[in-house]
Coordinates of C-alpha atoms and ligand atoms in Angstrom, one line a residue:
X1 CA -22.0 24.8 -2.2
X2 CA -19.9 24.1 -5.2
X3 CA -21.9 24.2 -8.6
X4 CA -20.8 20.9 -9.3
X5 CA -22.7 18.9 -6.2
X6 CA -25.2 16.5 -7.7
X7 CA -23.6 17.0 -10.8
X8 CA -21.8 14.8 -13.3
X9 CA -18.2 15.4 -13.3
X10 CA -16.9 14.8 -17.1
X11 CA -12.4 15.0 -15.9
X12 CA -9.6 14.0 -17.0
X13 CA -8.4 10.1 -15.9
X14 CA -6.0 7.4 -17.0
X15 CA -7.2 4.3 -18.0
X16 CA -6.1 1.0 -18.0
X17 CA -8.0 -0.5 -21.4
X18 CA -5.7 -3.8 -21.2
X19 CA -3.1 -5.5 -19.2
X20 CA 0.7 -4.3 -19.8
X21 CA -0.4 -1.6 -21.7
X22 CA 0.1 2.4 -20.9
X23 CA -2.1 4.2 -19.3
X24 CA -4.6 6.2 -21.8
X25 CA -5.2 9.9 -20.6
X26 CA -8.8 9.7 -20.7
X27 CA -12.1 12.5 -20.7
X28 CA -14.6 10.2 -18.2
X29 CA -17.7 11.4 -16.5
X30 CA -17.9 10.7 -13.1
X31 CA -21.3 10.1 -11.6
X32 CA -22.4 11.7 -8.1
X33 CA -21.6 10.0 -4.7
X34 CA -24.3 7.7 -4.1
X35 CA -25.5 6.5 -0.4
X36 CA -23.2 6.5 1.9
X37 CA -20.2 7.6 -0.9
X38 CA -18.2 10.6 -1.2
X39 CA -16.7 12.1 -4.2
X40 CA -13.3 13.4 -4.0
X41 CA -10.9 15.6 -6.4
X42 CA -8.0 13.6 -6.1
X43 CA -4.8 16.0 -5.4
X44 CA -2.1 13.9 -5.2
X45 CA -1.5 9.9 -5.6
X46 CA 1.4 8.0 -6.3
X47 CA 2.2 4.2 -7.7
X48 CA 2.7 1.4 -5.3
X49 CA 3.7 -2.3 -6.6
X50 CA 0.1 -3.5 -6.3
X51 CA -1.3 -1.2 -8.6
X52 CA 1.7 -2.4 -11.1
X53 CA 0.5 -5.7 -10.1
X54 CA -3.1 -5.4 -11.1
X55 CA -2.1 -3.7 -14.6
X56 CA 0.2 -6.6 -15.6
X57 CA -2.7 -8.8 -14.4
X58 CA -0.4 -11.0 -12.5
X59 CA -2.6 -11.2 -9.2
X60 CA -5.9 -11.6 -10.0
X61 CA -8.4 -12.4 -12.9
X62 CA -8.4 -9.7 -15.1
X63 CA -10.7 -6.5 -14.7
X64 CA -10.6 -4.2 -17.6
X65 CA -11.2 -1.1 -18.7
X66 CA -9.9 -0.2 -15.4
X67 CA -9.2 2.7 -13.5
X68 CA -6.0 2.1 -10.7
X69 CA -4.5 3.7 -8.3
X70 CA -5.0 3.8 -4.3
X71 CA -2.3 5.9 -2.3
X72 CA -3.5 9.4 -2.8
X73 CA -4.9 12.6 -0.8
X74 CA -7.4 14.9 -2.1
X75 CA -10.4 17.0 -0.8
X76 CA -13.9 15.8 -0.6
X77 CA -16.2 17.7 -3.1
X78 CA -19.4 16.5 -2.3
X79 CA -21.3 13.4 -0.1
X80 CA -24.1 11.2 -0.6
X81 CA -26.9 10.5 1.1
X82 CA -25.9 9.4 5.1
X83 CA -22.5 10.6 4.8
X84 CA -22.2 12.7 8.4
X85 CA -18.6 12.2 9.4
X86 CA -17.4 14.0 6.1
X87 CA -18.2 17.6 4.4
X88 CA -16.9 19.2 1.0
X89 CA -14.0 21.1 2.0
X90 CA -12.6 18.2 3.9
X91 CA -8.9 17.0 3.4
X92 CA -8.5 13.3 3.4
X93 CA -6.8 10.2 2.4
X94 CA -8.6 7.3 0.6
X95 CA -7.4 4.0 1.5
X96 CA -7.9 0.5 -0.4
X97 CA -9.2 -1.3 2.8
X98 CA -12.5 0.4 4.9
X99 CA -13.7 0.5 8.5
X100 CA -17.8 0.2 8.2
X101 CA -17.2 0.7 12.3
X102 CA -20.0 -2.1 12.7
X103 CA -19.0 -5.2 12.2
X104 CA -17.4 -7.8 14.1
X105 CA -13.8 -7.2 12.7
X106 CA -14.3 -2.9 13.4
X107 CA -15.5 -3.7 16.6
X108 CA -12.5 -5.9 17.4
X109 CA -9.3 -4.5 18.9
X110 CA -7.3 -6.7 16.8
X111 CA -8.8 -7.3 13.1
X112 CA -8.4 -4.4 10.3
X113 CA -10.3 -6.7 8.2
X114 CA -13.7 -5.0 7.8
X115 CA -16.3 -7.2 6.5
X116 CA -17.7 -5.0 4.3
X117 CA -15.0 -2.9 2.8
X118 CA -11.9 -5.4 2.9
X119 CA -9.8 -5.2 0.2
X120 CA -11.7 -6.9 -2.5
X121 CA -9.2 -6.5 -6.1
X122 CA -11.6 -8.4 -8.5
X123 CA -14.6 -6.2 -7.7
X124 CA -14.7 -3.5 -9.9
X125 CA -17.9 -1.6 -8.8
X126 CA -19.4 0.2 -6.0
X127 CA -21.3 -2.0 -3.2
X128 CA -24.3 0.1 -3.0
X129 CA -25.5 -0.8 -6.8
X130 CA -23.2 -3.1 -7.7
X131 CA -22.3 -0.1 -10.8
X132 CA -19.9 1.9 -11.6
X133 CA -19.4 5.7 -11.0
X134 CA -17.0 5.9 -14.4
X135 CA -18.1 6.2 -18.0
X136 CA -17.2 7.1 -21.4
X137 CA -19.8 7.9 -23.2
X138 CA -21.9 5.7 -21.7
X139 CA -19.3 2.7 -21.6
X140 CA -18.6 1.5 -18.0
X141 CA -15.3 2.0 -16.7
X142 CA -13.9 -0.4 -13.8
X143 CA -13.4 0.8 -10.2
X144 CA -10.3 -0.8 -8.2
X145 CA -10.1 -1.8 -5.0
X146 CA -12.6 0.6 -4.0
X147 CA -10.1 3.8 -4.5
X148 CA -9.6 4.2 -8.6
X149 CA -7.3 7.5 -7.7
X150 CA -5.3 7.7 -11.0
X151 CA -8.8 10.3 -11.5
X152 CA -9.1 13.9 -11.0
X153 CA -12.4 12.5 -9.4
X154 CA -13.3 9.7 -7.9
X155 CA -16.5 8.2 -5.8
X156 CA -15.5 6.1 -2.7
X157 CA -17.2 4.5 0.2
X158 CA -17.3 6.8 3.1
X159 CA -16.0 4.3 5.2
X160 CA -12.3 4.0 3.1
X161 CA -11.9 7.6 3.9
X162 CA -9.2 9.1 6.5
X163 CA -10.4 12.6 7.6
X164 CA -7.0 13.9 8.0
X165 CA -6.0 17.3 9.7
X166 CA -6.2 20.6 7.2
X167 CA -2.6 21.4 8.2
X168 CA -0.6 18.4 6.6
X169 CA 0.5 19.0 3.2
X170 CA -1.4 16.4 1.0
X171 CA 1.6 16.4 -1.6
X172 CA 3.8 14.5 1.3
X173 CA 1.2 12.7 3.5
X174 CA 0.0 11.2 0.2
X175 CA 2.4 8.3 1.2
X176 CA 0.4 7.4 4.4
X177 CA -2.3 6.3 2.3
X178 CA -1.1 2.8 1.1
X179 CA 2.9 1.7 1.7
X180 CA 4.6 3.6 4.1
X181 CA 1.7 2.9 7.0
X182 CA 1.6 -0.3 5.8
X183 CA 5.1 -1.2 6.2
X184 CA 5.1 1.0 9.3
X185 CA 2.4 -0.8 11.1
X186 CA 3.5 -4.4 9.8
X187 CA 6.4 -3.8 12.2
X188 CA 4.8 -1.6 14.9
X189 CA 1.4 -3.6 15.5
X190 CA 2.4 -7.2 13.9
X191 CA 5.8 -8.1 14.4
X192 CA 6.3 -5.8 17.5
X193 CA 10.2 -6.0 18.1
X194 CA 11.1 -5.3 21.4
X195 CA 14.2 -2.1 22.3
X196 CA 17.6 -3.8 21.5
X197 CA 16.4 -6.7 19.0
X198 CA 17.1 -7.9 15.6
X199 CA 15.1 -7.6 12.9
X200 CA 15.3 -8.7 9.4
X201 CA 13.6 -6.4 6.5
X202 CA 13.1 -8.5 2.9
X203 CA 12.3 -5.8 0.1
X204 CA 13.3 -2.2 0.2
X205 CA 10.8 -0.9 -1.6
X206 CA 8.6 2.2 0.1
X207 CA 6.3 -0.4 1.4
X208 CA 9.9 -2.3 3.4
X209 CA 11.8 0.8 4.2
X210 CA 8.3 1.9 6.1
X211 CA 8.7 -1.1 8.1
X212 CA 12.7 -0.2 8.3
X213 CA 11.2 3.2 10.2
X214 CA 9.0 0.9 12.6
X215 CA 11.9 -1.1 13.3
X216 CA 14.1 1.9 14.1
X217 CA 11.4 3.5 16.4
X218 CA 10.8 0.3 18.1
X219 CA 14.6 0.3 19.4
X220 CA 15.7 -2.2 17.3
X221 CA 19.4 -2.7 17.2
X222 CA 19.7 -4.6 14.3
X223 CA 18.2 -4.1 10.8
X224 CA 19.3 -6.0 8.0
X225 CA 17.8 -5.0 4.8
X226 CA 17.7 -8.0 2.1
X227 CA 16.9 -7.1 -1.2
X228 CA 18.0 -8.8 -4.6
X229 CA 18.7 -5.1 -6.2
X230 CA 22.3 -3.5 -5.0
X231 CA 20.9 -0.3 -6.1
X232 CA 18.5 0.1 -2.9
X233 CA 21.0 -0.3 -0.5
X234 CA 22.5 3.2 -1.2
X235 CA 18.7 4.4 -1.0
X236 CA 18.2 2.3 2.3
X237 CA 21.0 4.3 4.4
X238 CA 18.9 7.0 5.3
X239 CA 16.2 4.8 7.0
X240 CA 18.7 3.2 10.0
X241 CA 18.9 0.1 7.6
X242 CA 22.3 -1.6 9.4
X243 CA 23.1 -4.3 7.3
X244 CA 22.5 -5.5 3.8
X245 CA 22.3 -8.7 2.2
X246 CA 21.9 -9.9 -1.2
X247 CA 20.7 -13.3 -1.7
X248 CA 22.6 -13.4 -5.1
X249 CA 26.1 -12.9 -3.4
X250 CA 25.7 -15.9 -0.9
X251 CA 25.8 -19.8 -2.3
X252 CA 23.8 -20.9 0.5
X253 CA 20.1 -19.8 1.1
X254 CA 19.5 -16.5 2.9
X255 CA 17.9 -17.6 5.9
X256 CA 20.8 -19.7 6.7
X257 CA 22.7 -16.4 6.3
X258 CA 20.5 -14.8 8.4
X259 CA 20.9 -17.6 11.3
X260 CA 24.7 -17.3 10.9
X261 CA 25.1 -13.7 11.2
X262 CA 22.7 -13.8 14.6
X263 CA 23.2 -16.5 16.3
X264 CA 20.3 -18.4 15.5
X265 CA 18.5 -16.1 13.6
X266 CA 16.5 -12.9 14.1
X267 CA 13.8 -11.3 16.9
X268 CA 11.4 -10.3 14.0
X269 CA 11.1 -10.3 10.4
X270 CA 8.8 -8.6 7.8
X271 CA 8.3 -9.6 4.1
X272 CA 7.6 -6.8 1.4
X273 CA 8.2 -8.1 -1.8
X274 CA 5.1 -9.9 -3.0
X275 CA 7.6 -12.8 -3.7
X276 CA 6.7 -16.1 -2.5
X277 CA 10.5 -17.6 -1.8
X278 CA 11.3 -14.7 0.0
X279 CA 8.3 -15.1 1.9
X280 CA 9.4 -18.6 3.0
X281 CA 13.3 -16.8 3.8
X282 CA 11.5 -14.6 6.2
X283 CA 9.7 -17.0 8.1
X284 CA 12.9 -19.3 8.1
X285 CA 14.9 -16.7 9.4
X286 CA 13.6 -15.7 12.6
X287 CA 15.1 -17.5 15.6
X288 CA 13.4 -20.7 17.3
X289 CA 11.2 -20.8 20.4
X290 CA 10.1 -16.9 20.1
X291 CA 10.2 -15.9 16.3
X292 CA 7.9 -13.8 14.7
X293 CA 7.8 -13.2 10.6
X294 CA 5.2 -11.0 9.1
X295 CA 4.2 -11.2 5.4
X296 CA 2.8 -7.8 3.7
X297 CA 3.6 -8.4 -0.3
X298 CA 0.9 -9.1 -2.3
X299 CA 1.5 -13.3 -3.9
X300 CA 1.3 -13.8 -7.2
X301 CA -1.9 -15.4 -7.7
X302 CA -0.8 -19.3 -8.0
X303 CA 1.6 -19.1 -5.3
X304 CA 2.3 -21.9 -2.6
X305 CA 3.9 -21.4 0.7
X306 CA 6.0 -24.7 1.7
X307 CA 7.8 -25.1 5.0
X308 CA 8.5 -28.3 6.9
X309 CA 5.8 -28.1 9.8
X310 CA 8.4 -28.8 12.1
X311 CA 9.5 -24.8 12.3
X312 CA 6.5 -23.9 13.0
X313 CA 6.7 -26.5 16.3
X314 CA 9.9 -25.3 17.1
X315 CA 7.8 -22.1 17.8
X316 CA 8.3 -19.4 15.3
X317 CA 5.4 -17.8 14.2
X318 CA 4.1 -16.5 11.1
X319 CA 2.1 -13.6 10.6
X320 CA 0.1 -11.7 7.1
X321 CA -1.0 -8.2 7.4
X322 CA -2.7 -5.5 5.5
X323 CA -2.3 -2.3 5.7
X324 CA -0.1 -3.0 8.6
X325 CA -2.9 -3.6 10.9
X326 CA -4.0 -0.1 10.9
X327 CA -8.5 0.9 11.0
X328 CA -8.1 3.6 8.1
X329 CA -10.4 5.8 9.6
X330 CA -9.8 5.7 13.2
X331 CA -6.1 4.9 13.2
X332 CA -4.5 6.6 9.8
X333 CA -5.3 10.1 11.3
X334 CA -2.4 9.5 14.4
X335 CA -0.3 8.4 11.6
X336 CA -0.7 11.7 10.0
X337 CA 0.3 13.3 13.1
X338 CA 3.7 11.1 13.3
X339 CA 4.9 13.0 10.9
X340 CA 3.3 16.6 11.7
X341 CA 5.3 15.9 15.3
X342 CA 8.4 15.1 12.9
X343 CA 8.5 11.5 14.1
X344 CA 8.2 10.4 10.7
X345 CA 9.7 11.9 8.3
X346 CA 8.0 11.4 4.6
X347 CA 10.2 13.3 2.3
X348 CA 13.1 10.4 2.2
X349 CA 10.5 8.3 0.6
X350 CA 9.6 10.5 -2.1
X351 CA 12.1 10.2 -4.4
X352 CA 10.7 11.4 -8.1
X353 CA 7.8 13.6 -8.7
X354 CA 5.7 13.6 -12.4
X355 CA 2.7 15.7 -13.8
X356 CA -0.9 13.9 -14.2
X357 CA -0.2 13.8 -17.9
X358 CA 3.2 11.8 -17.6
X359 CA 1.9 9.1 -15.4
X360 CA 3.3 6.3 -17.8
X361 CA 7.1 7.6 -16.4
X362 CA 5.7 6.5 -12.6
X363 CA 5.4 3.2 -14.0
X364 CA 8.9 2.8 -16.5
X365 CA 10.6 4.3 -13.0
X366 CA 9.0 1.1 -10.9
X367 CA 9.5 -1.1 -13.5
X368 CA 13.1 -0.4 -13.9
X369 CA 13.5 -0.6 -9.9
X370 CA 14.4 3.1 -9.4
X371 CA 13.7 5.2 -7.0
X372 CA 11.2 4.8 -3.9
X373 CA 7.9 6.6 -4.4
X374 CA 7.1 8.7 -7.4
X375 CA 4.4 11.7 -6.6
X376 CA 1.9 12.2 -9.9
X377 CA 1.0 15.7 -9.6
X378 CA -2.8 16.1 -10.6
Ligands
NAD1 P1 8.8 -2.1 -4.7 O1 8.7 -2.7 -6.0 O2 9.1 -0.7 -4.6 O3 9.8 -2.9 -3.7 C1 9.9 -4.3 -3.7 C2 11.4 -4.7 -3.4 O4 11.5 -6.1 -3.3 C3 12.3 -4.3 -4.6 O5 13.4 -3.5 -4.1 C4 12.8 -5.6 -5.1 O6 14.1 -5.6 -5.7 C5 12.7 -6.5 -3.9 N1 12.6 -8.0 -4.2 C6 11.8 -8.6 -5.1 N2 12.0 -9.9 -5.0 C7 12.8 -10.2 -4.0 C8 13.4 -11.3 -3.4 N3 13.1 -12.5 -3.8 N4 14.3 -11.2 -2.4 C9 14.6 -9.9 -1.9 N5 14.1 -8.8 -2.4 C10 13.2 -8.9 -3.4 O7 7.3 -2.4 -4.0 P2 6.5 -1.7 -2.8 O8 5.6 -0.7 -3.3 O9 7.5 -1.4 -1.7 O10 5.6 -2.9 -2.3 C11 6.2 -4.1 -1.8 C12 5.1 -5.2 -1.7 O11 4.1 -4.9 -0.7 C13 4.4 -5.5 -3.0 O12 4.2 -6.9 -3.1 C14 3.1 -4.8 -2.8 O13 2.1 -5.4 -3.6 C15 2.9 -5.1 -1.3 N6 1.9 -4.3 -0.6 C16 1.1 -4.9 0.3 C17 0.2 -4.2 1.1 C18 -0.6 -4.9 2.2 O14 -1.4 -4.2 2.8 N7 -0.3 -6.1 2.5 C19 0.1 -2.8 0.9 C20 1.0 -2.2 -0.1 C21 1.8 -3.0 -0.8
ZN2 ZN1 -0.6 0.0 -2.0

């Protein structure tokens, strides 16, 4: 048993004290796991857009001092009271969206949406007390969306944990935690393209070129990557992407593009850039009478989605996911194992790599639109 069980923690973490503003390397004490929580030493995590979204404050009502971050792998170091599925020693992956395995929506084949532990981003504080497990000096610091891994430690609900096998090397499988599964199973479980069809890919970002690698394992023989920044089509090559498309170099809209270039328009589409006229592209784009568009970008908080009712008649469908459909804790392990069996391969997506102390650089390189996922080294 590690001298630390039962213990406050006092680590290092960076913290969010205002919207827009850089990250302050921080000493915080982190309490013990509480019922049915577990405390982890965070290893690995890396920035995806929606923790960039919460820090600019764009999505949501703003919760600060805060503590982000969510796509990470670490270790657990000690459990609460109830916790059996998990012991220190354990490697796993926290994920941002949980699986109580009770409910209604757990018990369901079909829903990811746990009614407990679904995503919640204006909750800053853990479901047991309603408190949080950060402090300085006495101060309470913010949880977010139930993950807060930008922390050497952090306490978590045992149900948004992924026991994960020993063998995979947390450093690359950190990935699977948040975009890559997401945009892999918005196109595997959602959309579903069938061998041979088309599919359309808006955003390629981590979170679109996962979706790009569901596509490509599916059979799809058509891929066409849209995305407003040149820059990622170079990037996009290596994932089986097979066309590109900027919206900027056409006069008309894209989705009339889109129809032009297949005949009517595509199989499938999936959405992954949070932006809401590209979310209406997407679902305008797929062909009539069996068209299927999936959403996965997070909206910006007063966004409306318009369409004339009459596409939706003419029998195209529209879909949302999170976290591509998958249950984190019964499902993310297999996805882990996609890329031990080298179906997946993770290192394409990792494209920069800082130290703990340098996190600020994660968030210039996302800003700046370079590079796909950047690993923050703990
Ligand atoms: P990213 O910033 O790396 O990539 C987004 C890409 O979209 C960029 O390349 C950008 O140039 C492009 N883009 C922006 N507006 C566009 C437009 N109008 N038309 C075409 N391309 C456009 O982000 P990411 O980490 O890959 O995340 C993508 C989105 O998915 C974000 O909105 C994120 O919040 C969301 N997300 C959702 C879930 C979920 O479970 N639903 C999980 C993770 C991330
Ligand atoms: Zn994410």
């Amino acid at each position: 048993m590690s001298s630390t069980v039962g213990q406050v923690i006092t680590c290092k973490a960076a913290v969010a004290w205002e919207a827009g503003k850089p990250l302050v390397i921080e000493e915080v004490e982190v309490a013990p796991p509480q019922k049915m929580e577990v405390r982890l030493k965070i290893l690995f995590t890396s920035l995806c857009h929606t923790d960039l979204y919460f820090w600019e404050a764009k999505a949501q009502d703003s919760v600060f001092p805060r503590i982000l971050g969510h796509e990470a792998s670490g270790i657990v170091e000690s459990v609460g009271e109830g916790v059996t599925d998990l012991a220190p020693g354990d490697h796993v992956l926290p994920v941002f969206t949980g699986e109580c395995k009770e409910c209604a929506h757990c018990k369901s084949e079909e829903s990811n949406m746990c009614s407990l532990l679904r995503i919640n981003t204006d909750r800053g504080v853990m479901i047991n007390d309603g408190k949080t497990r950060f402090s300085i000096n006495g101060k309470p610091i913010y949880h977010f969306v139930g993950t807060s891994t930008f922390s050497e430690y952090t306490v978590v609900h045992v149900g948004c944990v992924a026991k994960i096998n020993p063998l995979a090397p947390l450093d690359k499988v950190c990935v699977l935690s948040c975009g890559i599964s997401t945009g892999l199973g918005a196109t595997l479980n959602v959309a579903k393209p069938t061998k041979g069809s088309s599919v359309a890919i808006f955003g390629l970002g981590a979170v679109g070129l996962g979706a790009a690698e569901g596509a490509r394992l599916a059979g799809a023989s058509r891929i066409i990557g849209v995305d407003l920044n040149p820059s990622r089509f170079e990037e996009a090559k290596k994932f089986g992407v097979t066309e590109f498309l900027n919206p900027k170099d056409h006069k008309k809209p894209v989705q009339e593009v889109i129809a032009e270039m297949t005949d009517g328009g595509v199989d499938r589409s999936v959405e992954c850039t949070g932006n809401v006229n590209a979310m209406i592209s997407a679902f305008e784009c797929v062909h009539d009478g069996w068209g299927v568009a999936v959403l996965v970008g997070v909206p910006h908080k007063d966004a409306e989605f318009k369409t004339h009712p009459m596409n939706l008649l003419n029998e195209r469908t529209l879909k949302g996911t999170f976290f591509g459909n998958y249950k984190p804790r019964s499902d993310l392990p297999s996805v882990v194992e996609m890329y031990m069996n080298k179906e997946l391969e993770l290192e394409k997506f990792i494209t920069h790599e800082v130290p703990f102390l340098e996190i600020n650089k994660a968030f210039e390189l996302m800003l700046k639109g370079e590079g796909l996922r950047c690993i923050i080294r703990m």
